[in-house]
PDB file of C-alpha atoms in Angstrom:
ATOM      1  CA  MET A   7      81.892  67.455  85.167  1.00 46.00           C
ATOM      2  CA  LEU A   8      81.578  64.433  86.053  1.00 48.00           C
ATOM      3  CA  VAL A   9      78.344  62.056  84.833  1.00 50.00           C
ATOM      4  CA  MET A  10      76.720  59.911  86.993  1.00 52.00           C
ATOM      5  CA  SER A  11      75.556  56.438  85.303  1.00 60.00           C
ATOM      6  CA  HIS A  12      72.844  55.781  87.959  1.00 75.00           C
ATOM      7  CA  PRO A  13      69.893  57.949  89.886  1.00 79.00           C
ATOM      8  CA  THR A  14      70.788  60.371  92.147  1.00 85.00           C
ATOM      9  CA  ARG A  15      69.114  62.940  94.275  1.00 88.00           C
ATOM     10  CA  TYR A  16      70.120  65.380  92.376  1.00 89.00           C
ATOM     11  CA  GLY A  17      68.933  64.447  89.020  1.00 88.00           C
ATOM     12  CA  ALA A  18      65.182  63.089  90.435  1.00 87.00           C
ATOM     13  CA  ILE A  19      65.117  66.840  91.707  1.00 89.00           C
ATOM     14  CA  ALA A  20      66.791  68.938  88.635  1.00 89.00           C
ATOM     15  CA  PHE A  21      65.780  66.644  85.653  1.00 90.00           C
ATOM     16  CA  THR A  22      61.783  66.819  85.380  1.00 88.00           C
ATOM     17  CA  ALA A  23      59.858  65.870  82.606  1.00 89.00           C
ATOM     18  CA  PRO A  24      60.054  69.208  80.978  1.00 93.00           C
ATOM     19  CA  VAL A  25      63.956  69.685  81.266  1.00 92.00           C
ATOM     20  CA  ALA A  26      64.278  66.082  80.278  1.00 91.00           C
ATOM     21  CA  GLU A  27      61.913  66.774  77.121  1.00 93.00           C
ATOM     22  CA  ARG A  28      64.745  70.065  76.554  1.00 93.00           C
ATOM     23  CA  GLN A  29      67.480  67.643  77.085  1.00 92.00           C
ATOM     24  CA  LYS A  30      66.253  65.320  74.441  1.00 92.00           C
ATOM     25  CA  ALA A  31      66.162  67.797  71.845  1.00 95.00           C
ATOM     26  CA  THR A  32      69.960  68.244  72.011  1.00 92.00           C
ATOM     27  CA  GLY A  33      70.840  64.923  72.760  1.00 92.00           C
ATOM     28  CA  SER A  34      72.009  65.764  76.459  1.00 90.00           C
ATOM     29  CA  ILE A  35      69.422  63.523  77.374  1.00 91.00           C
ATOM     30  CA  HIS A  36      72.149  60.275  77.083  1.00 87.00           C
ATOM     31  CA  TRP A  37      74.167  62.011  80.036  1.00 84.00           C
ATOM     32  CA  TYR A  38      72.032  63.182  82.150  1.00 86.00           C
ATOM     33  CA  GLY A  39      68.666  60.505  81.340  1.00 86.00           C
ATOM     34  CA  ARG A  40      70.735  58.019  83.466  1.00 83.00           C
ATOM     35  CA  ARG A  41      70.832  60.414  86.933  1.00 84.00           C
ATOM     36  CA  ARG A  42      67.313  60.723  86.150  1.00 82.00           C
ATOM     37  CA  ALA A  43      64.886  58.562  89.286  1.00 75.00           C
ATOM     38  CA  GLN A  44      63.165  55.860  87.785  1.00 70.00           C
ATOM     39  CA  GLY A  45      60.272  54.751  89.173  1.00 66.00           C
ATOM     40  CA  GLU A  46      60.371  55.403  93.070  1.00 64.00           C
ATOM     41  CA  ASN A  47      64.002  55.536  93.150  1.00 63.00           C
ATOM     42  CA  VAL A  48      65.210  59.096  93.803  1.00 76.00           C
ATOM     43  CA  GLY A  49      68.192  58.511  95.165  1.00 69.00           C
ATOM     44  CA  ARG A  50      70.223  59.143  98.617  1.00 80.00           C
ATOM     45  CA  PRO A  51      70.788  62.074 100.027  1.00 90.00           C
ATOM     46  CA  ASP A  52      74.183  63.526  98.976  1.00 91.00           C
ATOM     47  CA  GLU A  53      76.842  64.540 101.670  1.00 94.00           C
ATOM     48  CA  LEU A  54      78.997  67.199 101.255  1.00 95.00           C
ATOM     49  CA  ASP A  55      82.830  65.449 100.950  1.00 94.00           C
ATOM     50  CA  THR A  56      85.684  67.389 102.123  1.00 94.00           C
ATOM     51  CA  THR A  57      86.421  69.651  99.099  1.00 92.00           C
ATOM     52  CA  VAL A  58      82.758  71.509  98.882  1.00 95.00           C
ATOM     53  CA  THR A  59      82.756  71.361 102.754  1.00 96.00           C
ATOM     54  CA  ALA A  60      86.458  73.410 102.346  1.00 94.00           C
ATOM     55  CA  LEU A  61      84.951  75.799 100.058  1.00 94.00           C
ATOM     56  CA  ILE A  62      81.313  76.717 102.057  1.00 96.00           C
ATOM     57  CA  ARG A  63      83.424  77.087 105.052  1.00 94.00           C
ATOM     58  CA  ALA A  64      85.894  79.895 103.555  1.00 92.00           C
ATOM     59  CA  THR A  65      83.145  81.059 101.348  1.00 92.00           C
ATOM     60  CA  ASP A  66      81.974  85.123 102.620  1.00 90.00           C
ATOM     61  CA  SER A  67      79.460  85.377 100.018  1.00 92.00           C
ATOM     62  CA  PHE A  68      76.456  83.152  98.750  1.00 96.00           C
ATOM     63  CA  PHE A  69      72.805  82.733  97.137  1.00 97.00           C
ATOM     64  CA  LEU A  70      69.700  81.441  99.076  1.00 97.00           C
ATOM     65  CA  ALA A  71      66.615  80.898  97.096  1.00 98.00           C
ATOM     66  CA  THR A  72      62.857  80.244  98.625  1.00 98.00           C
ATOM     67  CA  VAL A  73      59.585  79.993  96.643  1.00 97.00           C
ATOM     68  CA  THR A  74      56.877  82.149  97.409  1.00 96.00           C
ATOM     69  CA  PRO A  75      53.171  80.512  98.400  1.00 95.00           C
ATOM     70  CA  SER A  76      52.547  81.689  94.598  1.00 95.00           C
ATOM     71  CA  GLY A  77      55.315  79.595  93.214  1.00 94.00           C
ATOM     72  CA  TRP A  78      57.867  82.793  92.594  1.00 96.00           C
ATOM     73  CA  PRO A  79      61.288  82.181  93.086  1.00 95.00           C
ATOM     74  CA  TYR A  80      63.309  84.784  95.594  1.00 97.00           C
ATOM     75  CA  ILE A  81      66.947  84.817  95.488  1.00 96.00           C
ATOM     76  CA  GLN A  82      68.876  86.058  98.296  1.00 94.00           C
ATOM     77  CA  HIS A  83      72.555  87.528  98.983  1.00 94.00           C
ATOM     78  CA  ARG A  84      74.303  86.250 102.297  1.00 93.00           C
ATOM     79  CA  GLY A  85      77.332  87.914 103.348  1.00 90.00           C
ATOM     80  CA  GLY A  86      79.863  87.720 106.099  1.00 87.00           C
ATOM     81  CA  PRO A  87      83.106  87.416 107.136  1.00 86.00           C
ATOM     82  CA  PRO A  88      84.659  83.702 106.294  1.00 88.00           C
ATOM     83  CA  GLY A  89      83.617  80.996 108.492  1.00 90.00           C
ATOM     84  CA  PHE A  90      79.942  82.730 108.907  1.00 91.00           C
ATOM     85  CA  VAL A  91      78.299  79.234 107.020  1.00 95.00           C
ATOM     86  CA  HIS A  92      78.914  76.345 109.124  1.00 95.00           C
ATOM     87  CA  VAL A  93      78.938  72.786 108.269  1.00 96.00           C
ATOM     88  CA  LEU A  94      77.964  70.987 111.374  1.00 96.00           C
ATOM     89  CA  ASP A  95      78.063  67.519 109.480  1.00 96.00           C
ATOM     90  CA  PRO A  96      78.634  66.235 106.026  1.00 96.00           C
ATOM     91  CA  SER A  97      74.527  66.709 105.920  1.00 96.00           C
ATOM     92  CA  THR A  98      74.192  69.807 107.704  1.00 97.00           C
ATOM     93  CA  ILE A  99      75.030  73.249 106.943  1.00 98.00           C
ATOM     94  CA  ALA A 100      73.484  76.265 109.043  1.00 97.00           C
ATOM     95  CA  LEU A 101      73.995  79.912 109.784  1.00 94.00           C
ATOM     96  CA  ALA A 102      72.725  82.598 112.102  1.00 93.00           C
ATOM     97  CA  ASP A 103      70.306  84.792 110.329  1.00 90.00           C
ATOM     98  CA  TYR A 104      71.156  88.301 110.969  1.00 83.00           C
ATOM     99  CA  SER A 105      69.025  91.623 111.094  1.00 75.00           C
ATOM    100  CA  GLY A 106      68.570  92.711 107.788  1.00 73.00           C
ATOM    101  CA  ASN A 107      66.026  95.411 106.101  1.00 76.00           C
ATOM    102  CA  GLN A 108      62.728  93.426 108.186  1.00 82.00           C
ATOM    103  CA  GLN A 109      61.406  92.478 105.078  1.00 89.00           C
ATOM    104  CA  PHE A 110      61.315  88.593 105.997  1.00 90.00           C
ATOM    105  CA  VAL A 111      60.870  87.688 102.483  1.00 94.00           C
ATOM    106  CA  THR A 112      62.689  84.038 102.809  1.00 95.00           C
ATOM    107  CA  ILE A 113      62.012  83.728 106.499  1.00 94.00           C
ATOM    108  CA  GLY A 114      58.121  83.896 105.709  1.00 95.00           C
ATOM    109  CA  ASN A 115      58.807  81.519 102.529  1.00 96.00           C
ATOM    110  CA  LEU A 116      60.106  78.844 104.705  1.00 97.00           C
ATOM    111  CA  ASP A 117      57.355  79.168 107.261  1.00 95.00           C
ATOM    112  CA  GLU A 118      55.201  77.618 103.923  1.00 95.00           C
ATOM    113  CA  ASN A 119      57.909  75.400 101.874  1.00 96.00           C
ATOM    114  CA  ASP A 120      60.750  74.591 103.075  1.00 97.00           C
ATOM    115  CA  ALA A 121      62.907  73.931 100.088  1.00 96.00           C
ATOM    116  CA  VAL A 122      65.500  75.978  99.297  1.00 98.00           C
ATOM    117  CA  ALA A 123      68.264  75.875  96.956  1.00 97.00           C
ATOM    118  CA  LEU A 124      71.808  77.377  97.858  1.00 98.00           C
ATOM    119  CA  PHE A 125      74.828  78.624  95.290  1.00 96.00           C
ATOM    120  CA  PHE A 126      78.197  79.047  96.403  1.00 96.00           C
ATOM    121  CA  ILE A 127      80.984  80.291  93.908  1.00 90.00           C
ATOM    122  CA  ASP A 128      85.192  80.542  94.432  1.00 86.00           C
ATOM    123  CA  TYR A 129      85.869  82.723  92.033  1.00 80.00           C
ATOM    124  CA  PRO A 130      89.777  82.672  92.376  1.00 78.00           C
ATOM    125  CA  THR A 131      89.534  78.656  91.809  1.00 82.00           C
ATOM    126  CA  ARG A 132      86.147  79.525  89.237  1.00 80.00           C
ATOM    127  CA  THR A 133      84.089  76.671  91.288  1.00 85.00           C
ATOM    128  CA  ARG A 134      80.240  76.624  92.100  1.00 89.00           C
ATOM    129  CA  VAL A 135      78.452  74.212  94.102  1.00 94.00           C
ATOM    130  CA  LYS A 136      74.485  73.936  94.141  1.00 95.00           C
ATOM    131  CA  VAL A 137      72.915  72.476  97.056  1.00 97.00           C
ATOM    132  CA  TYR A 138      69.296  71.276  96.978  1.00 96.00           C
ATOM    133  CA  GLY A 139      68.208  71.229 101.003  1.00 96.00           C
ATOM    134  CA  ARG A 140      64.963  71.650 103.327  1.00 97.00           C
ATOM    135  CA  ALA A 141      65.429  74.746 105.641  1.00 97.00           C
ATOM    136  CA  GLU A 142      64.685  74.489 109.522  1.00 96.00           C
ATOM    137  CA  VAL A 143      64.315  78.292 111.392  1.00 96.00           C
ATOM    138  CA  VAL A 144      65.214  77.351 114.752  1.00 95.00           C
ATOM    139  CA  GLU A 145      64.341  80.766 117.018  1.00 93.00           C
ATOM    140  CA  ARG A 146      66.836  81.881 119.413  1.00 91.00           C
ATOM    141  CA  ALA A 147      64.252  80.987 122.267  1.00 91.00           C
ATOM    142  CA  ASP A 148      64.174  77.154 121.319  1.00 94.00           C
ATOM    143  CA  ASP A 149      68.298  76.678 121.084  1.00 93.00           C
ATOM    144  CA  PRO A 150      70.512  79.334 122.411  1.00 91.00           C
ATOM    145  CA  ASP A 151      73.324  77.009 122.467  1.00 92.00           C
ATOM    146  CA  LEU A 152      73.053  76.601 118.897  1.00 92.00           C
ATOM    147  CA  VAL A 153      72.496  80.515 117.858  1.00 91.00           C
ATOM    148  CA  ALA A 154      76.066  81.229 120.547  1.00 89.00           C
ATOM    149  CA  ARG A 155      78.002  78.241 118.395  1.00 90.00           C
ATOM    150  CA  LEU A 156      76.651  79.794 114.927  1.00 91.00           C
ATOM    151  CA  LEU A 157      78.005  83.402 115.808  1.00 88.00           C
ATOM    152  CA  THR A 158      81.175  82.113 116.967  1.00 80.00           C
ATOM    153  CA  ALA A 159      83.752  82.464 114.496  1.00 72.00           C
ATOM    154  CA  PRO A 160      86.204  80.223 113.382  1.00 70.00           C
ATOM    155  CA  ASP A 161      89.246  82.173 114.991  1.00 66.00           C
ATOM    156  CA  GLY A 162      87.049  82.314 118.399  1.00 61.00           C
ATOM    157  CA  VAL A 163      85.613  85.454 117.479  1.00 60.00           C
ATOM    158  CA  VAL A 164      82.309  86.047 119.150  1.00 61.00           C
ATOM    159  CA  LYS A 165      80.107  88.024 116.204  1.00 70.00           C
ATOM    160  CA  ALA A 166      76.721  90.469 116.411  1.00 70.00           C
ATOM    161  CA  GLY A 167      73.610  88.537 118.023  1.00 73.00           C
ATOM    162  CA  CYS A 168      70.575  87.296 116.151  1.00 85.00           C
ATOM    163  CA  ASP A 169      67.427  86.289 117.210  1.00 86.00           C
ATOM    164  CA  ARG A 170      67.483  83.061 114.649  1.00 92.00           C
ATOM    165  CA  ALA A 171      69.387  80.813 112.851  1.00 94.00           C
ATOM    166  CA  LEU A 172      68.735  78.822 109.762  1.00 96.00           C
ATOM    167  CA  VAL A 173      69.340  75.382 109.648  1.00 98.00           C
ATOM    168  CA  VAL A 174      69.768  73.722 106.178  1.00 98.00           C
ATOM    169  CA  HIS A 175      69.615  69.782 105.558  1.00 97.00           C
ATOM    170  CA  VAL A 176      71.301  68.985 102.337  1.00 97.00           C
ATOM    171  CA  GLU A 177      69.129  66.527  99.761  1.00 95.00           C
ATOM    172  CA  ALA A 178      71.272  66.942  96.306  1.00 94.00           C
ATOM    173  CA  LEU A 179      74.243  68.674  95.261  1.00 94.00           C
ATOM    174  CA  ASP A 180      76.453  69.362  92.182  1.00 91.00           C
ATOM    175  CA  ARG A 181      78.785  70.963  90.983  1.00 85.00           C
ATOM    176  CA  ASN A 182      79.143  72.384  87.665  1.00 74.00           C
ATOM    177  CA  CYS A 183      82.375  73.254  85.379  1.00 68.00           C
ATOM    178  CA  THR A 184      84.233  76.489  85.448  1.00 69.00           C
ATOM    179  CA  LYS A 185      83.756  77.452  81.895  1.00 70.00           C
ATOM    180  CA  ASN A 186      82.327  81.162  82.152  1.00 67.00           C
ATOM    181  CA  ILE A 187      83.119  81.719  85.247  1.00 67.00           C
ATOM    182  CA  PRO A 188      85.452  85.016  85.606  1.00 65.00           C
ATOM    183  CA  ALA A 189      88.803  84.587  87.947  1.00 70.00           C
ATOM    184  CA  LYS A 190      87.841  87.222  90.295  1.00 67.00           C
ATOM    185  CA  TYR A 191      90.304  87.847  93.651  1.00 60.00           C
ATOM    186  CA  GLY A 192      89.043  89.450  96.885  1.00 62.00           C
ATOM    187  CA  GLU A 193      91.166  92.061  98.736  1.00 66.00           C
ATOM    188  CA  ALA A 194      93.397  89.747 100.625  1.00 66.00           C
ATOM    189  CA  ARG A 195      94.294  88.040  97.713  1.00 64.00           C
ATOM    190  CA  MET A 196      94.812  90.842  95.483  1.00 62.00           C
ATOM    191  CA  ARG A 197      97.254  91.903  98.808  1.00 66.00           C
ATOM    192  CA  GLU A 198      99.177  88.590  99.338  1.00 63.00           C
ATOM    193  CA  SER A 199      99.995  88.389  95.279  1.00 59.00           C
ATOM    194  CA  LEU A 200     100.550  92.469  95.269  1.00 62.00           C
ATOM    195  CA  THR A 201     103.470  90.833  98.472  1.00 65.00           C
ATOM    196  CA  LEU A 202     104.390  88.473  96.360  1.00 65.00           C
ATOM    197  CA  ALA A 203     105.228  90.478  93.361  1.00 61.00           C
ATOM    198  CA  ARG A 204     107.038  92.762  94.852  1.00 65.00           C
ATOM    199  CA  LYS A 205     109.391  90.856  97.053  1.00 68.00           C
ATOM    200  CA  GLY A 206     111.545  90.264  93.950  1.00 66.00           C
ATOM    201  CA  LEU A 207     112.249  93.910  93.660  1.00 72.00           C
ATOM    202  CA  GLN A 208     112.388  95.043  97.096  1.00 71.00           C
ATOM    203  CA  GLY A 209     116.654  94.345  96.980  1.00 72.00           C
ATOM    204  CA  GLU A 210     117.194  96.722  93.825  1.00 74.00           C
ATOM    205  CA  ILE A 211     114.442  99.471  95.925  1.00 78.00           C
ATOM    206  CA  ASP A 212     116.751  98.861  99.187  1.00 77.00           C
ATOM    207  CA  ILE A 213     119.500  99.750  96.984  1.00 80.00           C
ATOM    208  CA  LEU A 214     118.062 102.665  95.192  1.00 79.00           C
ATOM    209  CA  LYS A 215     117.257 104.060  98.235  1.00 82.00           C
ATOM    210  CA  SER A 216     120.896 103.832  99.831  1.00 83.00           C
ATOM    211  CA  ARG A 217     122.277 105.014  96.896  1.00 84.00           C
ATOM    212  CA  ASN A 218     119.883 107.958  96.809  1.00 86.00           C
ATOM    213  CA  ALA A 219     120.173 108.412 100.737  1.00 83.00           C
ATOM    214  CA  ASP A 220     124.456 109.165  99.760  1.00 81.00           C
ATOM    215  CA  LEU A 221     123.973 111.789  96.635  1.00 85.00           C
ATOM    216  CA  GLU A 222     121.546 113.576  99.154  1.00 83.00           C
ATOM    217  CA  ARG A 223     124.920 113.507 101.705  1.00 84.00           C
ATOM    218  CA  GLU A 224     127.004 114.308  98.767  1.00 82.00           C
ATOM    219  CA  ILE A 225     124.732 117.319  97.681  1.00 85.00           C
ATOM    220  CA  ALA A 226     124.695 118.608 101.118  1.00 82.00           C
ATOM    221  CA  GLN A 227     128.586 118.781 101.628  1.00 81.00           C
ATOM    222  CA  LEU A 228     128.690 120.386  98.093  1.00 83.00           C
ATOM    223  CA  ARG A 229     126.772 123.067  99.069  1.00 81.00           C
ATOM    224  CA  ASP A 230     128.215 123.763 102.397  1.00 77.00           C
ATOM    225  CA  GLY A 231     131.690 124.170 100.295  1.00 70.00           C
ATOM    226  CA  GLY A 232     132.582 120.606 101.249  1.00 55.00           C
ATOM    227  CA  ASP A 233     134.357 121.257 104.820  1.00 56.00           C
ATOM    228  CA  GLY A 234     130.907 121.485 106.815  1.00 51.00           C
ATOM    229  CA  GLN A 235     130.932 125.370 106.334  1.00 54.00           C
ATOM    230  CA  ARG A 236     128.168 127.039 104.784  1.00 49.00           C
ATOM    231  CA  ARG A 237     129.492 130.010 102.372  1.00 46.00           C
TER     232      ARG A 237
END
């Protein structure tokens, strides 16, 4: 885990005074205290580097957190085919808002407070990224071209329609260590692993199949008396 030696936007947002007190109690303030805001210095907004961009574009699942007007956190899972989350530029993440159970808790929260937190995790590489941002709800009627763009997968396939898009303007991000992340693999990765594992055995399997076919022919000949005539 990389520890910055200067104030960062992530430190300004996440390392509040109560958090700092907890850090002091354990001694971790010596690492993280340098990332806290100093006066008005809250650091510049972070940008997505190539590694984080690749992880986000490849994800098929992530978690989105908003805050209710009464201060309760609300976490929603979002999933789709790889590529359903778009990185429009190093400072902007966007995705189509598909119809769900019609509760509209996330959208309603954003109407009151645009602060969001996104949590991406890639289990095979045991990588996780936390993103703070400000979310903008864009209705199809206001920007149909954007919604159409977000409905198009990287392979060119156009997915089912939706009424709006979520555009997240990145404020800060943090990449955690890999400790305690289980190495899980999706269906595509498992099929690839099984194919590779079987590849070395395929030659032996073909030989055994050939020998089995020869034995079946010999048995058939013996049953026929060896001259092709059944007794």
